Short mmCIF file of C-alpha atoms in Angstrom, two decimals:
data_model
loop_
_atom_site.label_atom_id
_atom_site.label_comp_id
_atom_site.label_asym_id
_atom_site.label_seq_id
_atom_site.Cartn_x
_atom_site.Cartn_y
_atom_site.Cartn_z
CA MET A 25 90.05 249.54 259.50
CA ILE A 26 92.01 248.70 262.66
CA SER A 27 91.17 249.74 266.20
CA VAL A 28 93.56 248.73 268.99
CA GLU A 29 92.25 249.44 272.48
CA ASN A 30 94.57 249.03 275.49
CA ILE A 31 95.96 245.67 274.43
CA SER A 32 98.55 243.96 276.63
CA LYS A 33 100.29 240.64 276.19
CA ARG A 34 101.85 238.80 279.11
CA TYR A 35 104.20 235.83 278.96
CA VAL A 36 105.54 233.73 281.81
CA ILE A 37 109.24 232.99 281.46
CA GLY A 38 111.24 230.48 283.45
CA HIS A 39 114.77 230.69 284.81
CA GLN A 40 117.14 227.78 285.26
CA ARG A 41 117.47 226.97 288.94
CA ASP A 42 120.80 226.59 290.71
CA THR A 43 122.11 223.04 290.18
CA ARG A 44 125.47 223.37 291.95
CA ASP A 45 124.57 220.59 294.44
CA GLY A 46 124.40 218.08 291.60
CA LEU A 47 122.11 215.13 290.97
CA ARG A 48 123.64 212.92 293.69
CA HIS A 49 123.01 215.47 296.47
CA SER A 50 119.50 216.17 295.20
CA LEU A 51 118.58 212.47 295.27
CA GLU A 52 120.13 212.10 298.71
CA HIS A 53 118.03 214.98 300.09
CA ALA A 54 114.90 213.53 298.46
CA VAL A 55 115.44 210.14 300.11
CA ARG A 56 116.31 211.47 303.57
CA ASN A 57 113.54 214.05 303.82
CA PRO A 58 111.07 213.80 300.92
CA PHE A 59 108.55 216.30 302.32
CA ARG A 60 111.15 218.99 302.89
CA TRP A 61 112.67 218.29 299.46
CA PHE A 62 109.25 218.58 297.76
CA SER A 63 108.53 221.87 299.58
CA ALA A 64 111.91 223.28 298.54
CA ARG A 65 111.30 222.22 294.94
CA SER A 66 107.96 224.03 294.94
CA GLU A 67 109.59 227.23 296.21
CA VAL A 68 112.32 226.99 293.58
CA ARG A 69 109.70 226.44 290.87
CA LYS A 70 107.81 229.55 291.97
CA ALA A 71 110.98 231.63 292.17
CA SER A 72 112.08 230.55 288.69
CA ARG A 73 108.91 231.88 287.04
CA GLU A 74 108.72 235.52 286.00
CA GLU A 75 106.04 237.56 284.26
CA PHE A 76 107.07 239.47 281.14
CA TRP A 77 104.81 242.00 279.43
CA ALA A 78 105.65 242.03 275.73
CA LEU A 79 102.91 244.67 275.20
CA LYS A 80 101.40 247.02 277.74
CA ASP A 81 98.38 249.31 277.19
CA VAL A 82 98.89 249.90 273.45
CA SER A 83 96.14 251.88 271.71
CA PHE A 84 95.86 253.40 268.22
CA GLU A 85 93.59 253.48 265.18
CA VAL A 86 94.38 252.99 261.50
CA GLU A 87 92.14 254.39 258.76
CA GLU A 88 91.36 252.67 255.48
CA GLY A 89 94.13 252.93 252.89
CA GLU A 90 96.84 254.01 255.34
CA VAL A 91 100.31 252.47 255.22
CA ILE A 92 101.60 252.42 258.79
CA GLY A 93 105.21 251.73 259.76
CA ILE A 94 106.03 250.06 263.08
CA VAL A 95 109.52 250.80 264.39
CA GLY A 96 111.43 250.10 267.57
CA ARG A 97 114.45 248.27 268.86
CA ASN A 98 114.70 244.49 269.04
CA GLY A 99 112.42 243.24 271.80
CA ALA A 100 110.20 246.33 271.72
CA GLY A 101 107.08 244.26 270.95
CA LYS A 102 106.69 244.81 267.20
CA SER A 103 106.32 241.16 266.20
CA THR A 104 104.06 240.47 269.19
CA LEU A 105 101.79 243.31 268.11
CA LEU A 106 101.53 241.90 264.58
CA LYS A 107 100.77 238.43 265.92
CA VAL A 108 97.96 239.85 268.04
CA LEU A 109 96.58 241.80 265.07
CA SER A 110 96.83 238.68 262.88
CA ARG A 111 94.92 236.68 265.52
CA ILE A 112 97.80 234.24 265.90
CA THR A 113 97.80 234.92 269.63
CA GLU A 114 95.18 236.42 271.92
CA PRO A 115 95.94 239.55 273.97
CA THR A 116 96.02 239.17 277.74
CA GLU A 117 94.09 242.43 278.08
CA GLY A 118 92.29 244.78 275.70
CA CYS A 119 90.71 244.14 272.33
CA VAL A 120 91.40 244.54 268.60
CA THR A 121 88.75 245.33 265.98
CA LEU A 122 89.48 244.60 262.31
CA LYS A 123 87.30 245.36 259.30
CA GLY A 124 88.04 243.19 256.28
CA ARG A 125 90.21 240.24 255.35
CA ILE A 126 93.77 240.24 256.70
CA ALA A 127 96.88 238.62 255.20
CA SER A 128 100.02 238.20 257.29
CA LEU A 129 103.61 237.61 256.27
CA LEU A 130 105.37 237.36 259.61
CA GLU A 131 107.96 234.64 259.03
CA VAL A 132 109.64 233.17 255.97
CA GLY A 133 107.54 230.32 254.59
CA THR A 134 104.84 230.41 257.27
CA GLY A 135 102.40 227.57 256.55
CA PHE A 136 104.63 225.83 254.00
CA HIS A 137 104.97 222.05 254.16
CA GLN A 138 108.55 220.92 253.65
CA GLU A 139 107.70 217.81 251.67
CA LEU A 140 105.29 219.51 249.25
CA THR A 141 106.38 221.20 246.04
CA GLY A 142 106.19 224.89 245.37
CA ARG A 143 103.07 224.37 243.24
CA GLU A 144 101.32 222.42 246.02
CA ASN A 145 102.36 224.94 248.67
CA ILE A 146 100.85 227.78 246.66
CA PHE A 147 97.46 226.10 246.95
CA LEU A 148 98.05 225.10 250.60
CA ASN A 149 99.29 228.50 251.73
CA GLY A 150 96.64 230.32 249.73
CA ALA A 151 93.93 228.24 251.41
CA ILE A 152 95.44 228.97 254.85
CA LEU A 153 95.38 232.69 254.05
CA GLY A 154 91.71 232.47 253.07
CA MET A 155 91.81 232.25 249.26
CA SER A 156 89.36 229.98 247.47
CA ARG A 157 90.63 227.33 245.07
CA ALA A 158 89.14 229.20 242.12
CA GLU A 159 90.86 232.42 243.25
CA ILE A 160 94.22 230.64 243.54
CA ARG A 161 93.83 229.11 240.07
CA ARG A 162 92.97 232.50 238.60
CA LYS A 163 96.07 234.15 240.11
CA PHE A 164 98.42 231.16 239.91
CA ASP A 165 100.39 232.39 236.89
CA GLU A 166 100.78 235.87 238.43
CA ILE A 167 102.07 234.37 241.69
CA VAL A 168 104.63 232.21 239.88
CA ALA A 169 105.78 235.10 237.68
CA PHE A 170 106.16 237.37 240.70
CA SER A 171 108.14 234.79 242.71
CA GLU A 172 110.46 234.00 239.75
CA ILE A 173 110.80 230.32 240.72
CA GLU A 174 109.04 228.74 237.74
CA LYS A 175 112.02 226.46 237.09
CA PHE A 176 111.73 224.94 240.57
CA LEU A 177 107.94 224.96 240.86
CA ASP A 178 107.68 221.16 241.11
CA THR A 179 110.60 220.80 243.53
CA PRO A 180 109.91 220.20 247.25
CA VAL A 181 110.33 223.46 249.15
CA LYS A 182 112.69 221.79 251.64
CA ARG A 183 115.31 222.16 248.90
CA TYR A 184 114.62 225.89 248.43
CA SER A 185 117.03 228.54 249.61
CA SER A 186 115.81 231.14 252.11
CA GLY A 187 115.57 233.64 249.27
CA MET A 188 113.34 231.33 247.20
CA TYR A 189 111.24 230.70 250.31
CA VAL A 190 110.53 234.36 250.90
CA ARG A 191 109.86 234.99 247.21
CA LEU A 192 107.14 232.38 247.10
CA ALA A 193 105.71 233.27 250.52
CA PHE A 194 105.45 236.98 249.71
CA ALA A 195 104.07 236.28 246.24
CA VAL A 196 101.17 234.26 247.69
CA ALA A 197 100.41 236.80 250.42
CA ALA A 198 100.69 239.77 248.06
CA HIS A 199 98.20 238.30 245.59
CA LEU A 200 95.59 237.59 248.24
CA GLU A 201 94.43 241.19 247.74
CA PRO A 202 93.26 241.55 251.35
CA GLU A 203 91.85 244.70 252.87
CA ILE A 204 94.69 244.57 255.44
CA LEU A 205 98.25 243.40 254.73
CA VAL A 206 100.65 242.79 257.65
CA VAL A 207 104.34 242.43 256.79
CA ASP A 208 107.16 241.80 259.27
CA GLU A 209 110.90 242.20 258.61
CA VAL A 210 111.14 239.34 256.11
CA LEU A 211 112.13 241.23 252.97
CA ALA A 212 115.72 241.43 254.17
CA VAL A 213 116.15 237.83 252.99
CA GLY A 214 115.48 238.62 249.34
CA ASP A 215 117.92 240.21 246.93
CA ALA A 216 117.85 243.89 246.03
CA GLU A 217 115.82 243.42 242.84
CA PHE A 218 113.16 241.34 244.60
CA GLN A 219 112.96 243.84 247.48
CA LYS A 220 112.19 246.56 244.95
CA LYS A 221 109.36 244.44 243.54
CA CYS A 222 107.96 243.84 247.02
CA LEU A 223 108.12 247.51 247.94
CA GLY A 224 106.44 248.40 244.67
CA LYS A 225 103.71 245.87 245.43
CA MET A 226 103.12 247.39 248.87
CA GLU A 227 103.08 250.90 247.42
CA SER A 228 100.47 249.86 244.88
CA ALA A 229 98.46 248.15 247.64
CA GLY A 230 98.37 251.42 249.56
CA SER A 231 97.43 253.41 246.47
CA GLN A 232 94.55 250.99 245.82
CA GLY A 233 93.00 251.72 249.20
CA ARG A 234 94.31 248.74 251.15
CA THR A 235 95.68 249.09 254.65
CA VAL A 236 99.30 247.99 255.22
CA LEU A 237 101.19 247.50 258.50
CA PHE A 238 104.92 247.30 257.84
CA VAL A 239 107.69 246.45 260.34
CA SER A 240 111.26 247.24 259.33
CA HIS A 241 114.59 248.41 260.73
CA ASN A 242 115.32 250.16 257.43
CA MET A 243 114.28 253.73 258.16
CA GLY A 244 114.68 254.76 254.54
CA VAL A 245 112.10 252.19 253.43
CA VAL A 246 109.73 253.14 256.26
CA ARG A 247 110.01 256.79 255.29
CA ARG A 248 109.35 255.95 251.63
CA LEU A 249 106.29 253.76 252.23
CA CYS A 250 104.62 255.19 255.32
CA ARG A 251 103.14 258.59 256.08
CA LYS A 252 102.42 257.57 259.67
CA SER A 253 104.38 255.31 261.99
CA VAL A 254 104.15 253.69 265.42
CA LEU A 255 107.11 253.71 267.83
CA LEU A 256 107.22 250.95 270.44
CA GLU A 257 109.61 250.82 273.38
CA GLN A 258 109.63 247.99 275.93
CA GLY A 259 106.12 247.01 274.89
CA ARG A 260 104.62 250.49 275.25
CA LEU A 261 103.45 252.94 272.62
CA VAL A 262 105.85 255.89 272.72
CA ALA A 263 104.76 257.81 269.62
CA PHE A 264 102.20 257.58 266.81
CA GLY A 265 102.01 260.14 264.03
CA ASP A 266 104.04 261.65 261.20
CA THR A 267 106.78 259.24 260.08
CA ASP A 268 109.55 261.86 260.03
CA GLU A 269 108.83 262.85 263.63
CA VAL A 270 108.53 259.24 264.80
CA ILE A 271 111.80 258.20 263.12
CA SER A 272 113.59 261.22 264.57
CA LYS A 273 112.33 260.32 268.05
CA TYR A 274 113.27 256.67 267.58
CA LEU A 275 116.83 257.43 266.50
CA SER A 276 117.31 260.02 269.23
CA LYS A 277 116.34 257.41 271.85
CA GLY A 278 119.75 255.82 271.49
CA CYS A 279 121.48 259.19 271.75
CA GLU A 280 122.14 260.17 275.34
CA ALA A 281 123.06 263.81 274.74
CA TYR A 282 123.26 266.60 272.21
CA GLY A 283 126.60 268.33 271.84
CA PHE A 284 128.28 266.91 274.95
CA ARG A 285 128.55 263.61 276.82
CA THR A 286 130.87 262.17 279.47
CA TRP A 287 131.51 258.67 280.83
CA PRO A 288 132.50 257.97 284.45
CA GLU A 289 135.94 256.45 284.90
CA ASN A 290 135.31 253.10 286.55
CA SER A 291 138.50 251.86 288.17
CA ALA A 292 137.06 248.34 288.49
CA ASP A 293 137.13 247.54 284.77
CA GLU A 294 140.12 246.02 283.04
CA LYS A 295 139.90 247.85 279.73
CA LEU A 296 143.02 248.98 277.91
CA VAL A 297 141.34 252.24 276.92
CA ARG A 298 138.49 254.15 278.55
CA LEU A 299 136.26 256.58 276.69
CA CYS A 300 135.97 259.73 278.81
CA GLU A 301 134.21 262.43 276.80
CA ILE A 302 132.86 263.41 273.40
CA ARG A 303 131.69 266.87 272.40
CA VAL A 304 130.80 269.02 269.41
CA VAL A 305 132.78 272.28 269.23
CA THR A 306 131.68 275.11 266.93
CA SER A 307 133.93 277.49 265.02
CA GLU A 308 133.57 279.93 267.96
CA GLN A 309 135.04 277.25 270.26
CA GLU A 310 131.73 276.72 271.99
CA VAL A 311 130.34 273.31 272.94
CA SER A 312 126.90 273.07 271.32
CA GLY A 313 124.43 270.63 269.81
CA HIS A 314 123.65 273.11 267.01
CA VAL A 315 126.10 274.08 264.27
CA ASP A 316 125.92 276.56 261.39
CA ILE A 317 125.83 274.82 258.01
CA ARG A 318 128.34 277.35 256.66
CA GLN A 319 130.93 277.07 259.45
CA PRO A 320 133.43 274.31 260.21
CA PHE A 321 133.09 272.45 263.50
CA SER A 322 134.92 269.70 265.36
CA ILE A 323 134.02 266.48 267.10
CA GLU A 324 136.41 265.92 269.99
CA VAL A 325 136.91 262.54 271.66
CA LYS A 326 138.73 262.39 275.00
CA TYR A 327 140.02 258.97 276.10
CA ARG A 328 142.53 257.49 278.53
CA ILE A 329 145.06 254.80 277.63
CA LEU A 330 145.77 252.60 280.68
CA SER A 331 148.39 250.29 279.20
CA ARG A 332 150.84 250.79 276.39
CA LEU A 333 149.34 249.82 273.03
CA PRO A 334 151.08 248.74 269.83
CA MET A 335 148.73 250.96 267.82
CA SER A 336 145.25 252.45 268.34
CA ARG A 337 142.74 254.15 266.10
CA ILE A 338 139.68 256.37 266.71
CA ALA A 339 136.87 256.21 264.15
CA LEU A 340 133.64 258.16 263.77
CA ARG A 341 130.52 257.19 261.84
CA LEU A 342 127.93 259.89 261.12
CA PHE A 343 124.31 258.81 260.58
CA THR A 344 121.42 260.93 259.38
CA ALA A 345 118.05 261.06 261.13
CA GLU A 346 116.88 258.40 258.66
CA GLY A 347 119.60 256.02 259.83
CA ILE A 348 121.63 256.44 256.62
CA LEU A 349 125.41 256.40 257.01
CA ALA A 350 126.65 259.81 255.85
CA PHE A 351 130.36 258.97 256.10
CA THR A 352 133.04 257.20 258.14
CA ALA A 353 136.26 258.90 259.23
CA ALA A 354 139.26 257.74 261.25
CA ASP A 355 142.40 259.38 262.57
CA SER A 356 144.44 256.75 260.71
CA SER A 357 143.95 258.85 257.56
CA SER A 358 145.95 261.68 259.12
CA PRO A 359 149.55 262.17 257.82
CA ASP A 360 150.69 262.35 261.46
CA PHE A 361 149.14 259.00 262.44
CA SER A 362 152.54 257.27 262.41
CA LYS A 363 153.75 259.73 265.08
CA LYS A 364 150.73 259.14 267.31
CA SER A 365 151.61 258.22 270.90
CA ASN A 366 150.12 255.08 272.42
CA GLU A 367 151.69 255.44 275.85
CA PRO A 368 149.46 255.52 278.97
CA GLY A 369 147.82 258.89 279.53
CA LEU A 370 144.89 261.17 278.68
CA TYR A 371 144.37 262.11 275.02
CA VAL A 372 142.02 264.30 272.97
CA CYS A 373 141.36 263.32 269.36
CA ARG A 374 139.83 266.02 267.16
CA CYS A 375 138.06 265.59 263.81
CA THR A 376 137.28 268.82 261.93
CA ILE A 377 134.33 268.84 259.52
CA PRO A 378 134.37 271.69 257.00
CA GLY A 379 131.48 274.07 256.50
CA ASN A 380 129.05 273.62 253.63
CA LEU A 381 129.48 269.84 253.69
CA LEU A 382 126.66 268.32 255.75
CA ASN A 383 123.08 269.07 254.81
CA GLU A 384 120.72 270.59 257.34
CA GLY A 385 119.14 268.13 259.76
CA GLN A 386 119.91 265.85 262.69
CA TYR A 387 122.99 263.65 262.88
CA TYR A 388 124.15 260.96 265.28
CA VAL A 389 127.75 259.96 265.92
CA THR A 390 129.01 256.45 266.69
CA VAL A 391 132.55 256.47 268.09
CA THR A 392 134.85 253.45 268.08
CA GLY A 393 138.37 252.84 269.32
CA ASP A 394 140.29 249.80 268.15
CA ILE A 395 143.61 248.16 267.42
CA PRO A 396 143.23 247.65 263.65
CA PHE A 397 142.44 244.02 262.73
CA GLN A 398 143.02 242.89 266.34
CA GLU A 399 140.73 244.22 269.05
CA ILE A 400 137.82 246.62 269.66
CA LEU A 401 138.82 248.85 272.58
CA PHE A 402 135.45 250.60 272.94
CA SER A 403 132.37 251.29 270.85
CA GLU A 404 129.44 253.60 271.58
CA GLU A 405 126.46 253.54 269.22
CA SER A 406 124.75 256.95 268.83
CA ALA A 407 127.13 258.36 271.41
CA ILE A 408 126.15 261.95 270.68
CA GLY A 409 123.82 263.93 268.44
CA PHE A 410 123.82 267.38 266.88
CA CYS A 411 121.82 269.51 264.45
CA VAL A 412 123.09 271.27 261.35
CA GLU A 413 121.04 274.43 260.81
CA GLN A 414 120.48 276.28 257.54
CA THR A 415 121.55 279.90 258.04
CA GLY A 416 122.46 280.99 254.53
CA GLY A 417 124.27 278.04 252.98
CA ALA A 418 124.38 276.69 249.46
CA SER A 419 120.67 275.93 249.21
CA SER A 420 119.34 279.04 250.96
CA ARG A 421 119.08 281.30 247.89
CA PHE A 422 115.85 279.57 246.97
CA PRO A 423 113.39 278.31 249.61
CA GLU A 424 113.79 274.57 249.12
CA LYS A 425 115.17 271.57 251.03
CA TRP A 426 117.82 269.74 249.08
CA GLY A 427 118.01 265.97 249.42
CA GLY A 428 120.97 263.94 250.52
CA ALA A 429 123.15 263.64 253.60
CA VAL A 430 125.67 266.17 252.26
CA CYS A 431 125.15 269.55 250.67
CA PRO A 432 128.62 270.66 249.51
CA LEU A 433 129.34 274.13 248.18
CA LEU A 434 131.03 273.24 244.91
CA GLU A 435 132.76 275.53 242.48
CA TRP A 436 130.71 276.43 239.40
CA SER A 437 131.50 278.59 236.40
CA THR A 438 129.44 279.63 233.41
CA GLU A 439 130.78 281.32 230.28
CA ARG A 440 128.97 282.48 227.24
CA ALA A 441 129.97 280.57 224.12
CA GLU A 442 130.11 282.45 220.84
CA ASP A 443 127.57 281.39 218.24
CA GLU A 444 129.04 279.30 215.44
CA LEU A 445 129.31 281.06 212.08
CA VAL A 446 127.01 279.30 209.65
CA LEU A 447 128.18 279.68 206.00
CA PRO A 448 125.61 280.04 203.20
CA GLY A 449 124.75 276.71 201.65
CA ALA A 450 126.27 274.76 204.57
CA ARG A 451 124.33 271.77 205.87
#
């Protein structure tokens, strides 16, 4: 259905030139020596222009009926790719081949006219997307019911909230019934109930043989909808294949090390606290990126306080490979927190995680130091990663993978209850 062959998209961006001389000096130079001033202006104009490749040599193919996720950090080229596929912009290099009608929902209310009512914009937007007037009339009631804005149907859309905007926009695009549906990260505007309806609509579109391209930063939704995914990084295709593998690679991109990471102590900065080291220590006191699901292990954070602090706190946030927050922990929950020293010096903070708590899989740790309710001292997203391995834990008796971020070994007991004595003639 979609064939992308070595497409690249180049933009020319400008930089503001140095204006320290001011307008008076610039006019004075122009009057005294106009030719020299004009030549200098031309050189500045050339120097202030820079080429930026939003996409570079991206190639992949999508089969009919596939639901493909597109993931990557902000600025990776996801939206540019969708605009090229939607024929909103032409690629600088390469070509795209599409088979069938395409519907795009890239921005909230794309194609809506502010002064027109919701009813009028349904017909306008439907026509822009390629629907005939008869087709819009036939599906009008379904579109209105899906958007849940019947009460405000004859109100100009300039008075709509962003949530009402996206409801109506998605409702029109979803009922186009195209062969290819392209959806950018616009569902975040809607409420939870409407997001469920939209996801259900996309799931049904995929099950009906339509092709869907879906951009989202919600890895759980991508994993639910898409069997295959595309990973973009700085405009280049980094991975294309199984969604679990792509998401794992995407999340690990922000993680510099497994099991151990250090930061150089830069004497030039003026921070109150410097993060020095973070490591994962197993129950055998070994630094490793792999831990036994049954054994306790520790996450140790080494930091240096440069100036006396009124109070400081170290917090850890553990994320699964799907980007789901497993839990947050801080040393302020310790009974000894009130005795904690905040004098200048080198410190090691240790958080012990018990065995049979985390489920098997990959985890990423974000570490933060702060003065509660006052100042962030340091923060490192995905500072370190580690793997929890199944070696005979709670779920190993039967060959199955249990869901969830945690897999605790809880206490169970079963007793046989005596049968109740049933008397003759009793009901």
